[in-house]
mmCIF file of C-alpha atoms and ligand atoms in Angstrom:
data_model
loop_
_atom_site.group_PDB
_atom_site.id
_atom_site.type_symbol
_atom_site.label_atom_id
_atom_site.label_comp_id
_atom_site.label_asym_id
_atom_site.label_seq_id
_atom_site.Cartn_x
_atom_site.Cartn_y
_atom_site.Cartn_z
ATOM 1 C CA MET A 147 100.196 64.453 26.256
ATOM 2 C CA ILE A 148 99.223 64.430 22.593
ATOM 3 C CA ALA A 149 95.739 63.112 21.877
ATOM 4 C CA ASN A 150 96.829 60.841 19.029
ATOM 5 C CA SER A 151 93.590 58.961 18.972
ATOM 6 C CA ALA A 152 89.981 59.948 19.313
ATOM 7 C CA PRO A 153 88.436 59.543 22.774
ATOM 8 C CA ALA A 154 87.334 55.927 23.385
ATOM 9 C CA GLY A 155 84.164 54.898 21.596
ATOM 10 C CA THR A 156 83.895 57.967 19.367
ATOM 11 C CA THR A 157 85.378 56.717 16.068
ATOM 12 C CA ALA A 158 82.149 55.295 14.664
ATOM 13 C CA LEU A 159 79.941 58.155 15.859
ATOM 14 C CA SER A 160 78.484 60.797 13.556
ATOM 15 C CA ASP A 161 78.984 64.480 14.369
ATOM 16 C CA SER A 162 75.457 64.755 15.768
ATOM 17 C CA GLU A 163 76.064 61.705 17.956
ATOM 18 C CA LEU A 164 79.225 63.409 19.211
ATOM 19 C CA VAL A 165 77.186 66.501 20.091
ATOM 20 C CA ALA A 166 74.755 64.264 21.999
ATOM 21 C CA ARG A 167 77.707 62.870 23.987
ATOM 22 C CA LEU A 168 78.481 66.311 25.411
ATOM 23 C CA THR A 169 77.156 67.330 28.810
ATOM 24 C CA PRO A 170 75.895 70.919 28.392
ATOM 25 C CA ASP A 171 76.480 71.828 32.059
ATOM 26 C CA THR A 172 80.190 71.100 32.031
ATOM 27 C CA LEU A 173 81.214 72.598 28.696
ATOM 28 C CA PRO A 174 84.192 74.962 28.932
ATOM 29 C CA ARG A 175 83.301 78.613 29.441
ATOM 30 C CA HIS A 176 86.454 79.749 27.711
ATOM 31 C CA VAL A 177 88.601 77.923 25.140
ATOM 32 C CA ALA A 178 92.006 79.172 23.982
ATOM 33 C CA ILE A 179 93.529 77.941 20.724
ATOM 34 C CA ILE A 180 97.055 78.011 19.297
ATOM 35 C CA MET A 181 96.252 77.586 15.604
ATOM 36 C CA ASP A 182 99.444 75.899 14.400
ATOM 37 C CA GLY A 183 100.427 74.030 11.246
ATOM 38 C CA ASN A 184 99.143 76.281 8.477
ATOM 39 C CA GLY A 185 102.543 76.427 6.776
ATOM 40 C CA ARG A 186 102.979 72.650 6.833
ATOM 41 C CA TRP A 187 99.451 72.146 5.514
ATOM 42 C CA ALA A 188 100.262 74.407 2.551
ATOM 43 C CA ARG A 189 103.704 72.915 1.914
ATOM 44 C CA ALA A 190 102.247 69.391 1.799
ATOM 45 C CA ARG A 191 100.084 70.596 -1.113
ATOM 46 C CA GLY A 192 102.771 72.590 -2.899
ATOM 47 C CA LEU A 193 100.935 75.833 -2.061
ATOM 48 C CA PRO A 194 102.284 79.135 -0.711
ATOM 49 C CA ARG A 195 102.168 79.429 3.103
ATOM 50 C CA ILE A 196 99.452 82.068 2.943
ATOM 51 C CA ALA A 197 97.120 79.472 1.394
ATOM 52 C CA GLY A 198 97.453 77.570 4.685
ATOM 53 C CA HIS A 199 96.553 80.672 6.709
ATOM 54 C CA SER A 200 93.621 81.323 4.408
ATOM 55 C CA GLU A 201 92.363 77.755 4.858
ATOM 56 C CA GLY A 202 92.913 78.181 8.602
ATOM 57 C CA ILE A 203 90.301 80.929 8.625
ATOM 58 C CA LYS A 204 87.741 78.339 7.481
ATOM 59 C CA SER A 205 88.625 76.215 10.529
ATOM 60 C CA LEU A 206 88.203 79.260 12.736
ATOM 61 C CA GLN A 207 84.775 79.888 11.226
ATOM 62 C CA GLU A 208 83.699 76.279 11.885
ATOM 63 C CA VAL A 209 84.880 76.432 15.486
ATOM 64 C CA ILE A 210 83.083 79.756 16.047
ATOM 65 C CA ALA A 211 79.864 78.310 14.562
ATOM 66 C CA LEU A 212 80.114 75.254 16.839
ATOM 67 C CA PHE A 213 80.734 77.345 19.953
ATOM 68 C CA LEU A 214 77.731 79.541 19.151
ATOM 69 C CA GLU A 215 75.609 76.422 18.680
ATOM 70 C CA LEU A 216 76.792 74.927 21.993
ATOM 71 C CA GLY A 217 76.705 78.205 23.912
ATOM 72 C CA ILE A 218 80.428 78.332 24.713
ATOM 73 C CA PRO A 219 80.805 82.047 25.469
ATOM 74 C CA ALA A 220 84.524 82.789 25.023
ATOM 75 C CA LEU A 221 87.193 81.861 22.480
ATOM 76 C CA THR A 222 90.707 83.289 22.469
ATOM 77 C CA ILE A 223 92.975 82.653 19.495
ATOM 78 C CA TYR A 224 96.696 83.182 18.988
ATOM 79 C CA ALA A 225 96.685 84.768 15.535
ATOM 80 C CA PHE A 226 100.074 86.492 15.606
ATOM 81 C CA SER A 227 102.734 86.313 18.317
ATOM 82 C CA GLN A 228 105.408 88.915 19.070
ATOM 83 C CA GLU A 229 107.912 86.372 17.747
ATOM 84 C CA ASN A 230 105.998 86.174 14.449
ATOM 85 C CA TRP A 231 107.407 89.618 13.538
ATOM 86 C CA ASN A 232 110.585 87.681 12.689
ATOM 87 C CA ARG A 233 108.861 86.000 9.730
ATOM 88 C CA PRO A 234 109.586 87.157 6.158
ATOM 89 C CA ALA A 235 108.007 90.536 5.389
ATOM 90 C CA THR A 236 105.974 89.001 2.566
ATOM 91 C CA GLU A 237 104.273 86.557 4.943
ATOM 92 C CA ILE A 238 103.623 89.252 7.558
ATOM 93 C CA THR A 239 102.090 91.558 4.935
ATOM 94 C CA ALA A 240 99.937 88.735 3.578
ATOM 95 C CA LEU A 241 98.753 87.755 7.078
ATOM 96 C CA MET A 242 97.831 91.339 7.956
ATOM 97 C CA GLY A 243 96.014 91.631 4.626
ATOM 98 C CA LEU A 244 94.113 88.441 5.424
ATOM 99 C CA LEU A 245 93.108 89.769 8.831
ATOM 100 C CA GLU A 246 91.920 93.053 7.367
ATOM 101 C CA HIS A 247 90.018 91.300 4.583
ATOM 102 C CA TYR A 248 88.403 88.855 7.030
ATOM 103 C CA LEU A 249 87.218 91.666 9.292
ATOM 104 C CA SER A 250 85.964 93.823 6.406
ATOM 105 C CA THR A 251 83.967 91.027 4.818
ATOM 106 C CA GLU A 252 82.786 89.249 7.995
ATOM 107 C CA GLN A 253 82.150 92.180 10.333
ATOM 108 C CA GLY A 254 78.419 92.382 9.607
ATOM 109 C CA ARG A 255 77.943 88.646 10.147
ATOM 110 C CA LEU A 256 79.998 88.696 13.332
ATOM 111 C CA VAL A 257 77.763 91.380 14.853
ATOM 112 C CA GLU A 258 74.568 89.723 13.550
ATOM 113 C CA ARG A 259 75.497 86.527 15.368
ATOM 114 C CA GLY A 260 76.336 88.341 18.614
ATOM 115 C CA ILE A 261 80.124 88.001 18.419
ATOM 116 C CA ARG A 262 82.117 90.602 20.298
ATOM 117 C CA LEU A 263 85.659 91.102 19.038
ATOM 118 C CA ARG A 264 88.457 91.914 21.453
ATOM 119 C CA THR A 265 92.190 92.077 20.907
ATOM 120 C CA ILE A 266 95.118 91.386 23.178
ATOM 121 C CA GLY A 267 98.758 92.160 22.477
ATOM 122 C CA ARG A 268 100.752 95.137 21.316
ATOM 123 C CA VAL A 269 98.321 95.810 18.479
ATOM 124 C CA GLU A 270 99.603 99.350 18.004
ATOM 125 C CA MET A 271 102.510 97.700 16.138
ATOM 126 C CA LEU A 272 100.137 96.506 13.379
ATOM 127 C CA PRO A 273 100.002 98.291 10.005
ATOM 128 C CA PRO A 274 97.600 101.275 10.143
ATOM 129 C CA GLY A 275 94.979 99.698 7.843
ATOM 130 C CA ALA A 276 94.688 96.490 9.881
ATOM 131 C CA LEU A 277 94.722 98.426 13.158
ATOM 132 C CA ALA A 278 91.968 100.812 12.026
ATOM 133 C CA ARG A 279 89.804 97.870 10.896
ATOM 134 C CA LEU A 280 90.353 96.102 14.227
ATOM 135 C CA ARG A 281 89.445 99.164 16.269
ATOM 136 C CA ALA A 282 86.295 99.654 14.183
ATOM 137 C CA SER A 283 85.308 95.997 14.648
ATOM 138 C CA GLU A 284 85.872 96.206 18.397
ATOM 139 C CA ALA A 285 83.725 99.331 18.635
ATOM 140 C CA GLU A 286 80.926 98.004 16.386
ATOM 141 C CA SER A 287 80.665 94.731 18.304
ATOM 142 C CA ARG A 288 80.981 96.134 21.826
ATOM 143 C CA HIS A 289 77.335 95.338 22.662
ATOM 144 C CA CYS A 290 77.437 91.712 21.420
ATOM 145 C CA ASP A 291 77.061 89.073 24.103
ATOM 146 C CA LYS A 292 76.834 85.573 22.595
ATOM 147 C CA LEU A 293 80.561 84.937 22.170
ATOM 148 C CA VAL A 294 83.638 86.979 23.024
ATOM 149 C CA LEU A 295 86.258 86.343 20.345
ATOM 150 C CA THR A 296 89.609 87.562 21.644
ATOM 151 C CA VAL A 297 92.354 87.731 19.049
ATOM 152 C CA GLY A 298 95.991 87.697 20.160
ATOM 153 C CA LEU A 299 97.931 89.954 17.797
ATOM 154 C CA SER A 300 101.550 90.909 18.400
ATOM 155 C CA TYR A 301 100.831 89.102 21.666
ATOM 156 C CA GLY A 302 103.322 87.710 24.185
ATOM 157 C CA GLY A 303 102.427 86.421 27.641
ATOM 158 C CA ARG A 304 105.566 87.714 29.329
ATOM 159 C CA SER A 305 105.123 91.220 27.856
ATOM 160 C CA GLU A 306 101.538 91.218 29.037
ATOM 161 C CA ILE A 307 102.692 90.457 32.595
ATOM 162 C CA VAL A 308 105.445 93.098 32.406
ATOM 163 C CA ASP A 309 102.937 95.671 31.103
ATOM 164 C CA ALA A 310 100.608 94.863 34.021
ATOM 165 C CA VAL A 311 103.473 95.272 36.523
ATOM 166 C CA ARG A 312 104.355 98.644 34.983
ATOM 167 C CA LYS A 313 100.772 99.889 35.287
ATOM 168 C CA ILE A 314 100.567 98.659 38.889
ATOM 169 C CA ALA A 315 103.868 100.394 39.711
ATOM 170 C CA ALA A 316 102.602 103.627 38.128
ATOM 171 C CA ASP A 317 99.384 103.447 40.166
ATOM 172 C CA CYS A 318 101.398 102.841 43.355
ATOM 173 C CA LYS A 319 103.565 105.847 42.525
ATOM 174 C CA THR A 320 100.588 108.175 42.163
ATOM 175 C CA GLY A 321 99.015 106.792 45.336
ATOM 176 C CA ARG A 322 95.964 105.279 43.546
ATOM 177 C CA LEU A 323 97.075 101.896 44.841
ATOM 178 C CA GLN A 324 98.867 100.667 47.957
ATOM 179 C CA ALA A 325 101.379 97.818 47.654
ATOM 180 C CA ASP A 326 99.534 95.706 50.222
ATOM 181 C CA GLU A 327 96.357 95.861 48.084
ATOM 182 C CA ILE A 328 98.075 93.810 45.347
ATOM 183 C CA ASP A 329 96.798 90.265 45.201
ATOM 184 C CA GLU A 330 95.927 87.809 42.403
ATOM 185 C CA GLY A 331 92.473 89.274 41.897
ATOM 186 C CA LEU A 332 93.826 92.791 41.552
ATOM 187 C CA PHE A 333 96.669 91.665 39.296
ATOM 188 C CA GLU A 334 94.155 90.108 36.892
ATOM 189 C CA GLN A 335 92.434 93.459 36.517
ATOM 190 C CA TYR A 336 95.633 94.820 34.979
ATOM 191 C CA LEU A 337 95.893 92.029 32.374
ATOM 192 C CA SER A 338 94.535 92.504 28.863
ATOM 193 C CA THR A 339 92.098 89.616 29.387
ATOM 194 C CA THR A 340 90.428 91.277 32.359
ATOM 195 C CA GLY A 341 86.775 90.344 32.613
ATOM 196 C CA LEU A 342 87.204 86.948 30.953
ATOM 197 C CA PRO A 343 87.291 83.753 33.002
ATOM 198 C CA ASP A 344 90.586 81.848 32.721
ATOM 199 C CA PRO A 345 90.504 79.343 29.844
ATOM 200 C CA ASP A 346 89.184 75.925 30.862
ATOM 201 C CA LEU A 347 90.724 74.324 27.782
ATOM 202 C CA LEU A 348 93.733 75.136 25.599
ATOM 203 C CA ILE A 349 93.955 73.448 22.203
ATOM 204 C CA ARG A 350 97.178 73.427 20.198
ATOM 205 C CA THR A 351 97.220 71.814 16.784
ATOM 206 C CA SER A 352 100.029 70.369 14.636
ATOM 207 C CA GLY A 353 101.734 68.073 17.134
ATOM 208 C CA GLU A 354 103.652 70.735 19.055
ATOM 209 C CA SER A 355 103.342 70.430 22.835
ATOM 210 C CA ARG A 356 104.303 73.905 23.977
ATOM 211 C CA ILE A 357 102.565 76.996 25.330
ATOM 212 C CA SER A 358 104.821 79.357 23.314
ATOM 213 C CA ASN A 359 104.336 82.437 25.492
ATOM 214 C CA PHE A 360 100.520 82.364 25.202
ATOM 215 C CA LEU A 361 98.369 83.463 28.172
ATOM 216 C CA LEU A 362 101.053 82.503 30.706
ATOM 217 C CA TRP A 363 99.168 83.777 33.756
ATOM 218 C CA GLN A 364 95.710 82.690 32.600
ATOM 219 C CA LEU A 365 96.617 79.062 31.782
ATOM 220 C CA ALA A 366 97.604 78.145 35.371
ATOM 221 C CA TYR A 367 94.839 75.511 35.770
ATOM 222 C CA THR A 368 93.794 75.055 32.147
ATOM 223 C CA GLU A 369 93.418 71.584 30.623
ATOM 224 C CA LEU A 370 95.879 71.211 27.736
ATOM 225 C CA TYR A 371 94.875 69.374 24.562
ATOM 226 C CA PHE A 372 97.560 68.782 21.953
ATOM 227 C CA THR A 373 96.568 67.178 18.667
ATOM 228 C CA PRO A 374 98.679 66.226 15.630
ATOM 229 C CA THR A 375 95.968 67.596 13.305
ATOM 230 C CA LEU A 376 97.145 70.666 11.380
ATOM 231 C CA TRP A 377 95.013 73.769 11.993
ATOM 232 C CA PRO A 378 93.457 73.909 8.475
ATOM 233 C CA ASP A 379 92.210 70.332 9.073
ATOM 234 C CA PHE A 380 90.826 71.121 12.527
ATOM 235 C CA ARG A 381 87.144 71.393 11.719
ATOM 236 C CA ARG A 382 83.843 70.805 13.524
ATOM 237 C CA ARG A 383 84.484 67.115 14.229
ATOM 238 C CA GLU A 384 87.983 67.733 15.601
ATOM 239 C CA ALA A 385 86.607 70.450 17.877
ATOM 240 C CA LEU A 386 83.869 68.116 19.130
ATOM 241 C CA LEU A 387 86.466 65.434 19.919
ATOM 242 C CA ALA A 388 88.512 67.983 21.888
ATOM 243 C CA LEU A 389 85.427 68.953 23.908
ATOM 244 C CA ILE A 390 84.568 65.304 24.613
ATOM 245 C CA GLU A 391 88.133 64.649 25.751
ATOM 246 C CA PHE A 392 87.930 67.766 27.954
ATOM 247 C CA GLN A 393 84.788 66.450 29.618
ATOM 248 C CA GLN A 394 86.571 63.191 30.448
ATOM 249 C CA ARG A 395 89.298 65.009 32.369
ATOM 250 C CA ASP A 396 89.270 65.051 36.152
ATOM 251 C CA ARG A 397 89.791 68.696 37.146
ATOM 252 C CA ARG A 398 90.864 68.956 40.769
ATOM 253 C CA PHE A 399 92.560 72.379 40.905
ATOM 254 C CA GLY A 400 95.082 71.020 43.425
ATOM 255 C CA ARG A 401 92.387 69.470 45.620
ATOM 256 C CA ILE A 402 91.792 65.766 46.139
ATOM 257 C CA LYS A 403 88.611 63.971 45.140
ATOM 258 C CA PRO A 404 86.074 63.415 47.950
ATOM 259 C CA SER A 405 86.492 59.640 47.436
ATOM 260 C CA MET A 406 90.213 60.026 48.213
ATOM 261 C CA THR A 407 89.578 61.816 51.508
ATOM 262 C CA PRO A 408 90.516 59.518 54.395
ATOM 263 C CA SER A 409 87.347 58.364 56.127
ATOM 264 C CA PRO A 410 86.909 59.384 59.815
ATOM 265 C CA GLY A 411 88.849 57.200 62.190
ATOM 266 C CA ARG A 412 91.490 56.127 59.614
HETATM 267 C C1 FPP B 230 100.708 79.181 12.748
HETATM 268 O O1 FPP B 230 100.979 78.325 11.667
HETATM 269 C C2 FPP B 230 99.683 80.161 12.372
HETATM 270 C C3 FPP B 230 99.868 81.509 12.361
HETATM 271 C C4 FPP B 230 101.127 82.146 12.748
HETATM 272 C C5 FPP B 230 98.794 82.434 11.922
HETATM 273 C C6 FPP B 230 97.378 82.028 12.222
HETATM 274 C C7 FPP B 230 96.466 82.934 11.521
HETATM 275 C C8 FPP B 230 95.295 82.598 10.933
HETATM 276 C C9 FPP B 230 94.687 81.272 10.997
HETATM 277 C C10 FPP B 230 94.534 83.607 10.144
HETATM 278 C C11 FPP B 230 94.439 85.007 10.677
HETATM 279 C C12 FPP B 230 93.498 85.204 11.802
HETATM 280 C C13 FPP B 230 92.344 85.910 11.780
HETATM 281 C C14 FPP B 230 91.720 86.296 13.067
HETATM 282 C C15 FPP B 230 91.660 86.341 10.565
HETATM 283 P P1 FPP B 230 102.435 78.292 11.056
HETATM 284 O O2 FPP B 230 102.511 79.279 9.962
HETATM 285 O O3 FPP B 230 103.439 78.515 12.153
HETATM 286 O O4 FPP B 230 102.520 76.830 10.519
HETATM 287 P P2 FPP B 230 103.829 75.911 10.428
HETATM 288 O O5 FPP B 230 104.297 75.693 11.841
HETATM 289 O O6 FPP B 230 103.316 74.672 9.787
HETATM 290 O O7 FPP B 230 104.829 76.655 9.588
#
């Protein structure tokens, strides 16, 4: 379902009133975002596509600042999918340059604010400069514990699952693991997101209602929030509205609500 309108009763509220509407105890512990619509945002303004990606970084910064303020401890973003390698070389080069520039200029501030950077995906396929910067940022922020920012780069959910199966098979072959020890908990330890809770909320911008090979295993019980807003326009207020909508959802994880349980004798 696309959230075409703001949650009931929120239109006239200021941003600080929206914050006051949130219940701190039931905020998501992990939010995943598919940041879509940068190209359309740029085209609508007669700008090159990279201008949309560049503006999208400002949205990312606002969302990070909000999550730090609210104490939401994990954010995972889909910055570059495996399929994105099929884009024109000029766009890929510009995107990698943007990533490298962002990390070089922001690294100090990320660490200062307690942001730990992690990556998921086949990052070894990235250009050497971007890869070296990423590895340095991961190492320098290893001790940070306010927010884990996981960046999907050259990421695909199916490949991640296949890679996990390969590692499990290799461990079975060497005798480190027995086949009957494999269960969901063990499988998760072989995924690149190991250690993170599954996302409670997935946000996808720009009106597309698809998962697009993102976190296929991890999204099993995640609440999905699709908004027509293009990513460069998804700022603090939009993020607050998504969180309010999330808190209005009834998460049952396959169970039924106590009020729906038949009363004794019926
Ligand atoms: C999708 O929009 C967006 C991307 C493929 C890239 C997202 C990357 C950033 C916001 C910046 C880089 C990230 C970091 C961590 C610095 P699109 O190009 O598919 O938009 P369209 O569907 O309108 O064409």
